[in-house]
């Protein structure tokens, strides 16, 4: 701790001896988050943001409350790619990271980070659903469609098929939306969700000018 405090003071004074004290402190306590945060700031000030991202990542991994460090990363590092690299993809508390990024209104970073997390944890449905929700809210239909297809492949369900159909409908892929909703008559669950799926199916037929199918669809919807 003494070496760390000395390093902090020296670095604030731009004294190069601070680096030696910091290295010695890290040798004594290699996982101390405060030391890695100081190292990250030093590297950032020296224009070495790629290395700073690594140090920030170690600090986040070892902090009990990484929220201030995540905010500092977003404020300090330039470029979404570097910020995403600084937030460990294997960090256990996905909810916390997403909440912080939403609070500081950076859904773009949340989307990019969740995409990276999903690559490492492809069967994590919660990550997939977060990615779908944020993407659809931001109007990023490409990311939302990718997440929707992924969620459906991991845990198939009518709700996830409807979620994917919503994206397909919004981007004008009406035939594909119809494929996802074609057996809606057999679905069981909440009446409002099923009614919404029926309505989207009818509107897809209408958008394709398949008038007979649209009329029959509306009649069946009316019967439900």
CSV table of C-alpha atoms in Angstrom, one decimal:
chain,number,residue,atom,x,y,z
A,1,UNK,CA,0.0,0.0,0.0
A,2,UNK,CA,2.9,2.4,0.8
A,3,UNK,CA,4.5,1.8,-2.6
A,4,UNK,CA,1.1,2.3,-4.3
A,5,UNK,CA,0.5,5.6,-2.5
A,6,UNK,CA,4.0,6.8,-3.3
A,7,UNK,CA,3.5,5.8,-7.0
A,8,UNK,CA,0.2,7.7,-7.1
A,9,UNK,CA,1.8,10.9,-5.7
A,10,UNK,CA,4.9,10.7,-8.0
A,11,UNK,CA,2.8,10.0,-11.1
A,12,UNK,CA,0.6,13.0,-10.3
A,13,UNK,CA,3.8,15.0,-10.2
A,14,UNK,CA,4.8,13.5,-13.5
A,15,UNK,CA,7.9,12.0,-11.8
A,16,UNK,CA,9.1,9.0,-13.8
A,17,UNK,CA,10.1,7.2,-10.5
A,18,UNK,CA,6.4,6.7,-10.0
A,19,UNK,CA,6.5,3.9,-12.7
A,20,UNK,CA,9.1,2.0,-10.7
A,21,UNK,CA,7.1,2.3,-7.5
A,22,UNK,CA,4.0,1.2,-9.3
A,23,UNK,CA,5.7,-1.8,-10.8
A,24,UNK,CA,7.0,-2.8,-7.4
A,25,UNK,CA,3.5,-2.4,-5.8
A,26,UNK,CA,2.0,-4.6,-8.6
A,27,UNK,CA,4.7,-7.2,-7.9
A,28,UNK,CA,3.7,-7.3,-4.2
A,29,UNK,CA,0.0,-7.3,-4.9
A,30,UNK,CA,-0.7,-8.3,-8.6
A,31,UNK,CA,-4.5,-8.4,-8.4
A,32,UNK,CA,-5.1,-5.1,-6.5
A,33,UNK,CA,-7.7,-3.2,-8.6
A,34,UNK,CA,-6.6,0.2,-7.4
A,35,UNK,CA,-3.0,-0.4,-8.7
A,36,UNK,CA,-4.3,-1.6,-12.0
A,37,UNK,CA,-6.5,1.5,-12.3
A,38,UNK,CA,-3.5,3.7,-11.7
A,39,UNK,CA,-1.5,1.8,-14.3
A,40,UNK,CA,-4.4,2.2,-16.7
A,41,UNK,CA,-4.5,6.0,-16.2
A,42,UNK,CA,-0.7,6.2,-16.7
A,43,UNK,CA,-0.9,4.2,-19.9
A,44,UNK,CA,-3.8,6.3,-21.2
A,45,UNK,CA,-2.0,9.5,-20.5
A,46,UNK,CA,0.9,8.1,-22.4
A,47,UNK,CA,-1.3,7.4,-25.4
A,48,UNK,CA,-1.2,3.7,-25.0
A,49,UNK,CA,-4.9,2.9,-24.8
A,50,UNK,CA,-4.7,-0.7,-25.9
A,51,UNK,CA,-2.5,-1.5,-22.9
A,52,UNK,CA,-4.7,0.7,-20.7
A,53,UNK,CA,-7.7,-1.4,-21.7
A,54,UNK,CA,-6.0,-4.5,-20.4
A,55,UNK,CA,-5.2,-2.8,-17.0
A,56,UNK,CA,-8.8,-1.5,-16.7
A,57,UNK,CA,-10.0,-5.0,-17.5
A,58,UNK,CA,-8.0,-6.5,-14.6
A,59,UNK,CA,-9.3,-3.7,-12.3
A,60,UNK,CA,-12.9,-4.4,-13.2
A,61,UNK,CA,-12.5,-8.1,-12.7
A,62,UNK,CA,-11.1,-7.7,-9.2
A,63,UNK,CA,-13.4,-4.9,-7.9
A,64,UNK,CA,-16.3,-5.6,-5.6
A,65,UNK,CA,-18.1,-2.6,-7.2
A,66,UNK,CA,-16.7,-2.0,-10.7
A,67,UNK,CA,-19.3,0.6,-11.7
A,68,UNK,CA,-17.0,3.7,-11.2
A,69,UNK,CA,-14.3,2.0,-13.2
A,70,UNK,CA,-16.7,1.1,-16.0
A,71,UNK,CA,-17.8,4.7,-16.1
A,72,UNK,CA,-14.1,5.9,-16.2
A,73,UNK,CA,-13.4,3.5,-19.0
A,74,UNK,CA,-16.2,4.9,-21.2
A,75,UNK,CA,-15.1,8.4,-20.4
A,76,UNK,CA,-11.4,7.8,-21.0
A,77,UNK,CA,-10.9,5.4,-23.8
A,78,UNK,CA,-11.7,6.4,-27.4
A,79,UNK,CA,-13.6,4.1,-29.6
A,80,UNK,CA,-16.2,1.5,-28.9
A,81,UNK,CA,-13.8,-1.4,-29.7
A,82,UNK,CA,-11.3,-0.3,-27.0
A,83,UNK,CA,-14.1,0.2,-24.4
A,84,UNK,CA,-15.5,-3.2,-25.1
A,85,UNK,CA,-12.1,-4.7,-24.8
A,86,UNK,CA,-11.6,-3.1,-21.4
A,87,UNK,CA,-14.8,-4.7,-20.0
A,88,UNK,CA,-14.1,-8.4,-19.5
A,89,UNK,CA,-16.3,-10.7,-21.5
A,90,UNK,CA,-16.2,-13.2,-18.7
A,91,UNK,CA,-17.4,-10.8,-16.1
A,92,UNK,CA,-19.9,-12.7,-14.0
A,93,UNK,CA,-22.5,-9.9,-13.4
A,94,UNK,CA,-24.0,-9.2,-16.8
A,95,UNK,CA,-26.9,-7.3,-15.3
A,96,UNK,CA,-24.6,-4.8,-13.6
A,97,UNK,CA,-22.6,-4.0,-16.7
A,98,UNK,CA,-25.7,-3.5,-18.8
A,99,UNK,CA,-27.3,-1.4,-16.1
A,100,UNK,CA,-24.3,0.9,-15.9
A,101,UNK,CA,-24.1,1.3,-19.7
A,102,UNK,CA,-27.8,2.1,-19.9
A,103,UNK,CA,-27.5,4.6,-17.1
A,104,UNK,CA,-24.8,6.5,-19.0
A,105,UNK,CA,-26.8,6.2,-22.2
A,106,UNK,CA,-24.4,4.0,-24.2
A,107,UNK,CA,-26.5,1.3,-25.7
A,108,UNK,CA,-24.0,1.0,-28.5
A,109,UNK,CA,-21.3,-0.2,-26.1
A,110,UNK,CA,-23.8,-2.5,-24.4
A,111,UNK,CA,-24.7,-4.1,-27.8
A,112,UNK,CA,-21.1,-4.5,-28.8
A,113,UNK,CA,-20.1,-5.9,-25.4
A,114,UNK,CA,-23.1,-8.3,-25.2
A,115,UNK,CA,-22.2,-9.6,-28.7
A,116,UNK,CA,-18.7,-10.4,-27.5
A,117,UNK,CA,-20.0,-12.1,-24.4
A,118,UNK,CA,-22.4,-14.2,-26.4
A,119,UNK,CA,-19.5,-15.4,-28.6
A,120,UNK,CA,-17.9,-16.8,-25.4
A,121,UNK,CA,-21.2,-18.0,-23.9
A,122,UNK,CA,-23.4,-19.0,-26.8
A,123,UNK,CA,-25.9,-20.9,-24.7
A,124,UNK,CA,-26.6,-18.0,-22.2
A,125,UNK,CA,-30.1,-17.1,-23.1
A,126,UNK,CA,-30.2,-14.1,-20.7
A,127,UNK,CA,-27.3,-12.5,-22.6
A,128,UNK,CA,-29.0,-13.2,-25.9
A,129,UNK,CA,-32.3,-11.7,-24.7
A,130,UNK,CA,-30.5,-8.6,-23.4
A,131,UNK,CA,-28.9,-8.2,-26.8
A,132,UNK,CA,-32.2,-8.6,-28.6
A,133,UNK,CA,-34.0,-6.1,-26.3
A,134,UNK,CA,-31.3,-3.4,-26.6
A,135,UNK,CA,-30.9,-3.8,-30.3
A,136,UNK,CA,-34.6,-3.6,-31.1
A,137,UNK,CA,-35.0,-0.5,-28.9
A,138,UNK,CA,-32.2,1.2,-30.8
A,139,UNK,CA,-33.6,0.2,-34.2
A,140,UNK,CA,-30.5,-2.0,-35.0
A,141,UNK,CA,-32.5,-4.6,-36.9
A,142,UNK,CA,-29.4,-6.5,-38.1
A,143,UNK,CA,-28.2,-7.1,-34.5
A,144,UNK,CA,-31.7,-7.8,-33.3
A,145,UNK,CA,-32.3,-10.4,-36.0
A,146,UNK,CA,-29.0,-12.1,-35.2
A,147,UNK,CA,-29.9,-12.2,-31.5
A,148,UNK,CA,-33.4,-13.3,-32.2
A,149,UNK,CA,-32.3,-16.2,-34.3
A,150,UNK,CA,-29.7,-17.2,-31.7
A,151,UNK,CA,-32.2,-17.1,-28.8
A,152,UNK,CA,-34.6,-19.3,-30.9
A,153,UNK,CA,-31.9,-21.8,-31.7
A,154,UNK,CA,-30.8,-22.1,-28.0
A,155,UNK,CA,-34.3,-22.4,-26.5
A,156,UNK,CA,-37.1,-22.7,-29.0
A,157,UNK,CA,-40.4,-21.2,-28.0
A,158,UNK,CA,-43.4,-19.4,-29.5
A,159,UNK,CA,-42.4,-16.2,-27.7
A,160,UNK,CA,-39.0,-16.2,-29.3
A,161,UNK,CA,-40.4,-17.0,-32.8
A,162,UNK,CA,-42.7,-14.0,-32.4
A,163,UNK,CA,-39.8,-11.8,-31.3
A,164,UNK,CA,-37.9,-12.9,-34.4
A,165,UNK,CA,-41.0,-12.3,-36.6
A,166,UNK,CA,-41.2,-8.7,-35.2
A,167,UNK,CA,-37.7,-8.0,-36.5
A,168,UNK,CA,-38.4,-9.7,-39.9
A,169,UNK,CA,-41.6,-7.7,-40.3
A,170,UNK,CA,-39.9,-4.4,-39.5
A,171,UNK,CA,-37.3,-5.0,-42.1
A,172,UNK,CA,-39.8,-6.1,-44.7
A,173,UNK,CA,-39.0,-9.8,-44.8
A,174,UNK,CA,-42.7,-10.7,-44.8
A,175,UNK,CA,-42.4,-14.2,-46.2
A,176,UNK,CA,-39.9,-15.1,-43.4
A,177,UNK,CA,-42.2,-13.5,-40.8
A,178,UNK,CA,-45.1,-15.7,-42.1
A,179,UNK,CA,-42.9,-18.8,-41.8
A,180,UNK,CA,-42.3,-18.0,-38.1
A,181,UNK,CA,-46.0,-17.4,-37.5
A,182,UNK,CA,-47.6,-20.0,-39.7
A,183,UNK,CA,-48.7,-22.3,-36.9
A,184,UNK,CA,-50.0,-19.6,-34.6
A,185,UNK,CA,-53.4,-21.4,-34.4
A,186,UNK,CA,-51.7,-24.1,-32.3
A,187,UNK,CA,-50.0,-21.7,-29.9
A,188,UNK,CA,-50.9,-21.7,-26.2
A,189,UNK,CA,-50.2,-19.0,-23.8
A,190,UNK,CA,-51.2,-15.3,-23.1
A,191,UNK,CA,-54.2,-14.3,-25.2
A,192,UNK,CA,-52.7,-10.8,-25.9
A,193,UNK,CA,-49.5,-12.2,-27.2
A,194,UNK,CA,-51.2,-14.8,-29.5
A,195,UNK,CA,-53.6,-12.0,-30.8
A,196,UNK,CA,-50.5,-9.8,-31.6
A,197,UNK,CA,-48.9,-12.7,-33.5
A,198,UNK,CA,-52.2,-13.3,-35.5
A,199,UNK,CA,-52.4,-9.6,-36.3
A,200,UNK,CA,-48.7,-9.6,-37.5
A,201,UNK,CA,-49.4,-12.6,-39.7
A,202,UNK,CA,-52.4,-10.9,-41.3
A,203,UNK,CA,-50.5,-7.7,-41.9
A,204,UNK,CA,-47.7,-9.7,-43.5
A,205,UNK,CA,-50.1,-11.2,-45.9
A,206,UNK,CA,-51.5,-7.8,-46.6
A,207,UNK,CA,-48.1,-6.3,-47.2
A,208,UNK,CA,-47.5,-9.0,-49.8
A,209,UNK,CA,-50.9,-8.2,-51.3
A,210,UNK,CA,-52.0,-11.8,-50.7
A,211,UNK,CA,-55.6,-10.5,-50.2
A,212,UNK,CA,-57.3,-13.9,-49.9
A,213,UNK,CA,-54.9,-15.1,-47.2
A,214,UNK,CA,-55.2,-11.8,-45.4
A,215,UNK,CA,-59.0,-11.9,-45.3
A,216,UNK,CA,-59.0,-15.5,-44.1
A,217,UNK,CA,-56.4,-14.6,-41.5
A,218,UNK,CA,-58.5,-11.7,-40.2
A,219,UNK,CA,-61.5,-14.0,-40.0
A,220,UNK,CA,-59.6,-16.5,-37.9
A,221,UNK,CA,-58.3,-13.7,-35.8
A,222,UNK,CA,-61.8,-12.5,-35.2
A,223,UNK,CA,-62.8,-16.0,-34.2
A,224,UNK,CA,-60.1,-16.0,-31.5
